[in-house]
mmCIF file of C-alpha atoms in Angstrom:
data_model
loop_
_atom_site.group_PDB
_atom_site.id
_atom_site.type_symbol
_atom_site.label_atom_id
_atom_site.label_comp_id
_atom_site.label_asym_id
_atom_site.label_seq_id
_atom_site.Cartn_x
_atom_site.Cartn_y
_atom_site.Cartn_z
ATOM 1 C CA UNK A 1 168.510 125.164 42.737
ATOM 2 C CA UNK A 2 169.839 122.182 40.863
ATOM 3 C CA UNK A 3 170.153 118.737 42.454
ATOM 4 C CA UNK A 4 173.942 119.082 42.435
ATOM 5 C CA UNK A 5 173.604 122.262 44.572
ATOM 6 C CA UNK A 6 172.189 120.463 47.625
ATOM 7 C CA UNK A 7 175.518 119.995 49.406
ATOM 8 C CA UNK A 8 176.435 123.665 48.892
ATOM 9 C CA UNK A 9 172.974 124.798 50.028
ATOM 10 C CA UNK A 10 173.341 122.775 53.224
ATOM 11 C CA UNK A 11 176.874 124.090 53.823
ATOM 12 C CA UNK A 12 175.805 127.703 53.171
ATOM 13 C CA UNK A 13 172.829 127.405 55.507
ATOM 14 C CA UNK A 14 174.958 125.967 58.300
ATOM 15 C CA UNK A 15 177.656 128.600 57.800
ATOM 16 C CA UNK A 16 175.059 131.383 57.881
ATOM 17 C CA UNK A 17 173.830 130.101 61.247
ATOM 18 C CA UNK A 18 177.274 130.791 62.736
ATOM 19 C CA UNK A 19 176.514 134.523 62.564
ATOM 20 C CA UNK A 20 173.905 133.962 65.271
ATOM 21 C CA UNK A 21 176.325 132.009 67.467
ATOM 22 C CA UNK A 22 179.010 134.647 66.956
ATOM 23 C CA UNK A 23 176.493 137.177 68.323
ATOM 24 C CA UNK A 24 175.677 135.053 71.368
ATOM 25 C CA UNK A 25 172.350 133.761 70.035
ATOM 26 C CA UNK A 26 171.961 130.060 70.735
ATOM 27 C CA UNK A 27 169.617 128.420 68.257
ATOM 28 C CA UNK A 28 168.419 124.829 68.412
ATOM 29 C CA UNK A 29 170.223 122.417 66.069
ATOM 30 C CA UNK A 30 169.031 122.667 62.492
ATOM 31 C CA UNK A 31 169.257 120.214 59.606
ATOM 32 C CA UNK A 32 169.049 122.227 56.365
ATOM 33 C CA UNK A 33 168.272 119.028 54.433
ATOM 34 C CA UNK A 34 164.773 119.199 55.937
ATOM 35 C CA UNK A 35 164.354 122.627 54.360
ATOM 36 C CA UNK A 36 165.575 121.299 51.013
ATOM 37 C CA UNK A 37 163.017 118.509 51.282
ATOM 38 C CA UNK A 38 159.955 120.673 51.953
ATOM 39 C CA UNK A 39 160.627 124.026 50.250
ATOM 40 C CA UNK A 40 158.501 124.843 47.228
ATOM 41 C CA UNK A 41 161.431 126.650 45.645
ATOM 42 C CA UNK A 42 165.020 127.452 46.524
ATOM 43 C CA UNK A 43 166.764 130.242 44.670
ATOM 44 C CA UNK A 44 170.542 130.235 44.861
ATOM 45 C CA UNK A 45 173.291 132.770 44.233
ATOM 46 C CA UNK A 46 176.908 132.047 43.425
ATOM 47 C CA UNK A 47 178.845 129.207 41.876
ATOM 48 C CA UNK A 48 179.361 127.375 44.124
ATOM 49 C CA UNK A 49 176.276 128.406 46.107
ATOM 50 C CA UNK A 50 176.982 131.246 48.541
ATOM 51 C CA UNK A 51 173.411 132.373 49.185
ATOM 52 C CA UNK A 52 169.918 130.905 49.152
ATOM 53 C CA UNK A 53 166.295 131.886 49.519
ATOM 54 C CA UNK A 54 163.843 129.077 50.300
ATOM 55 C CA UNK A 55 160.112 129.648 49.970
ATOM 56 C CA UNK A 56 156.935 127.770 50.793
ATOM 57 C CA UNK A 57 153.286 128.632 50.249
ATOM 58 C CA UNK A 58 151.437 129.807 53.357
ATOM 59 C CA UNK A 59 147.834 130.994 53.254
ATOM 60 C CA UNK A 60 148.008 131.085 49.460
ATOM 61 C CA UNK A 61 151.029 133.406 49.323
ATOM 62 C CA UNK A 62 154.789 133.082 49.078
ATOM 63 C CA UNK A 63 156.388 132.786 52.505
ATOM 64 C CA UNK A 64 160.150 133.234 52.829
ATOM 65 C CA UNK A 65 161.192 130.274 54.936
ATOM 66 C CA UNK A 66 164.898 131.068 54.931
ATOM 67 C CA UNK A 67 167.280 133.620 53.489
ATOM 68 C CA UNK A 68 170.908 132.729 54.108
ATOM 69 C CA UNK A 69 174.233 134.028 52.855
ATOM 70 C CA UNK A 70 177.571 132.441 53.666
ATOM 71 C CA UNK A 71 179.268 134.866 56.102
ATOM 72 C CA UNK A 72 182.411 134.967 53.952
ATOM 73 C CA UNK A 73 180.259 136.491 51.192
ATOM 74 C CA UNK A 74 178.004 138.741 53.264
ATOM 75 C CA UNK A 75 177.440 142.457 52.822
ATOM 76 C CA UNK A 76 177.876 142.228 49.039
ATOM 77 C CA UNK A 77 174.220 142.380 48.035
ATOM 78 C CA UNK A 78 173.545 138.648 47.672
ATOM 79 C CA UNK A 79 170.803 138.651 50.305
ATOM 80 C CA UNK A 80 169.127 141.716 48.834
ATOM 81 C CA UNK A 81 169.284 140.263 45.322
ATOM 82 C CA UNK A 82 167.804 136.969 46.482
ATOM 83 C CA UNK A 83 165.033 138.755 48.381
ATOM 84 C CA UNK A 84 164.142 140.868 45.355
ATOM 85 C CA UNK A 85 164.125 137.761 43.148
ATOM 86 C CA UNK A 86 161.705 136.048 45.557
ATOM 87 C CA UNK A 87 159.409 139.073 45.512
ATOM 88 C CA UNK A 88 159.574 139.415 41.711
ATOM 89 C CA UNK A 89 158.748 135.722 41.225
ATOM 90 C CA UNK A 90 155.879 135.946 43.709
ATOM 91 C CA UNK A 91 154.463 139.006 41.950
ATOM 92 C CA UNK A 92 154.829 137.227 38.619
ATOM 93 C CA UNK A 93 152.671 134.402 39.968
ATOM 94 C CA UNK A 94 150.027 136.876 41.071
ATOM 95 C CA UNK A 95 150.815 136.919 44.788
ATOM 96 C CA UNK A 96 149.791 140.146 46.500
ATOM 97 C CA UNK A 97 152.206 139.760 49.434
ATOM 98 C CA UNK A 98 155.277 137.912 50.690
ATOM 99 C CA UNK A 99 155.408 136.948 54.367
ATOM 100 C CA UNK A 100 158.195 135.810 56.670
ATOM 101 C CA UNK A 101 159.039 135.319 60.319
ATOM 102 C CA UNK A 102 162.272 136.667 61.737
ATOM 103 C CA UNK A 103 163.986 137.915 64.862
ATOM 104 C CA UNK A 104 162.458 141.295 65.549
ATOM 105 C CA UNK A 105 165.499 143.174 66.839
ATOM 106 C CA UNK A 106 168.631 141.620 65.342
ATOM 107 C CA UNK A 107 170.019 144.189 62.885
ATOM 108 C CA UNK A 108 170.358 141.670 60.046
ATOM 109 C CA UNK A 109 166.823 140.346 60.606
ATOM 110 C CA UNK A 110 163.768 142.514 61.406
ATOM 111 C CA UNK A 111 165.358 145.928 60.774
ATOM 112 C CA UNK A 112 167.031 144.663 57.576
ATOM 113 C CA UNK A 113 163.699 143.415 56.191
ATOM 114 C CA UNK A 114 161.980 146.655 57.243
ATOM 115 C CA UNK A 115 164.435 148.622 55.121
ATOM 116 C CA UNK A 116 163.371 146.426 52.204
ATOM 117 C CA UNK A 117 159.655 147.091 52.448
ATOM 118 C CA UNK A 118 158.497 144.561 55.059
ATOM 119 C CA UNK A 119 156.355 145.605 58.027
ATOM 120 C CA UNK A 120 155.072 143.716 61.069
ATOM 121 C CA UNK A 121 151.801 141.893 60.417
ATOM 122 C CA UNK A 122 149.294 142.134 63.266
ATOM 123 C CA UNK A 123 148.276 138.783 64.684
ATOM 124 C CA UNK A 124 144.618 139.355 63.892
ATOM 125 C CA UNK A 125 145.657 139.494 60.215
ATOM 126 C CA UNK A 126 147.395 136.111 60.232
ATOM 127 C CA UNK A 127 145.772 133.283 58.358
ATOM 128 C CA UNK A 128 145.672 129.713 59.664
ATOM 129 C CA UNK A 129 148.896 128.884 57.830
ATOM 130 C CA UNK A 130 150.851 131.651 59.574
ATOM 131 C CA UNK A 131 149.382 130.477 62.881
ATOM 132 C CA UNK A 132 150.759 126.990 62.120
ATOM 133 C CA UNK A 133 154.188 128.408 61.201
ATOM 134 C CA UNK A 134 154.267 130.380 64.460
ATOM 135 C CA UNK A 135 153.257 127.337 66.499
ATOM 136 C CA UNK A 136 155.863 125.153 64.777
ATOM 137 C CA UNK A 137 158.574 127.706 65.574
ATOM 138 C CA UNK A 138 157.510 127.586 69.218
ATOM 139 C CA UNK A 139 157.703 123.787 69.281
ATOM 140 C CA UNK A 140 161.123 123.893 67.589
ATOM 141 C CA UNK A 141 162.481 126.256 70.244
ATOM 142 C CA UNK A 142 163.511 128.909 67.717
ATOM 143 C CA UNK A 143 162.022 131.816 69.661
ATOM 144 C CA UNK A 144 165.144 132.403 71.733
ATOM 145 C CA UNK A 145 164.697 136.141 71.087
ATOM 146 C CA UNK A 146 161.552 138.118 70.215
ATOM 147 C CA UNK A 147 160.243 137.193 66.770
ATOM 148 C CA UNK A 148 157.867 138.905 64.421
ATOM 149 C CA UNK A 149 155.727 138.027 61.409
ATOM 150 C CA UNK A 150 156.349 140.492 58.605
ATOM 151 C CA UNK A 151 154.658 141.180 55.283
ATOM 152 C CA UNK A 152 155.635 143.021 52.119
ATOM 153 C CA UNK A 153 152.954 144.118 49.693
ATOM 154 C CA UNK A 154 153.771 143.437 46.056
ATOM 155 C CA UNK A 155 152.817 146.137 43.577
#
């Protein structure tokens, strides 16, 4: 992401959230500028930006904080390409896994990631960083539907 992409990243993130509302899922208000401020890296797709993948480091590994595609540009492979780019970069840095949290049952969340090599990570296998992420999601009120921590091994 370039500094001049911030406005498009924010707009894309907010637009992507409308998919949840359109499906009857009420999420707490979100300010994507907070994500921009704390992410280790944000990969973008499109000119102007139509998709983004924001990552942070959790327990010494890449953690996908957010993957968002503008709904007007969905179902064209942007999300998959961004996800693969995140995993390739993480592997290139020597990470053994990528983790994320997501809604377990929404078709474009848990099942979508499962088709791309992610599997649920048992709670006893979480590190202290994932515990903190989970607790922060609880405080933020994001668990309006069942959520899951998932992991993808990197070969």
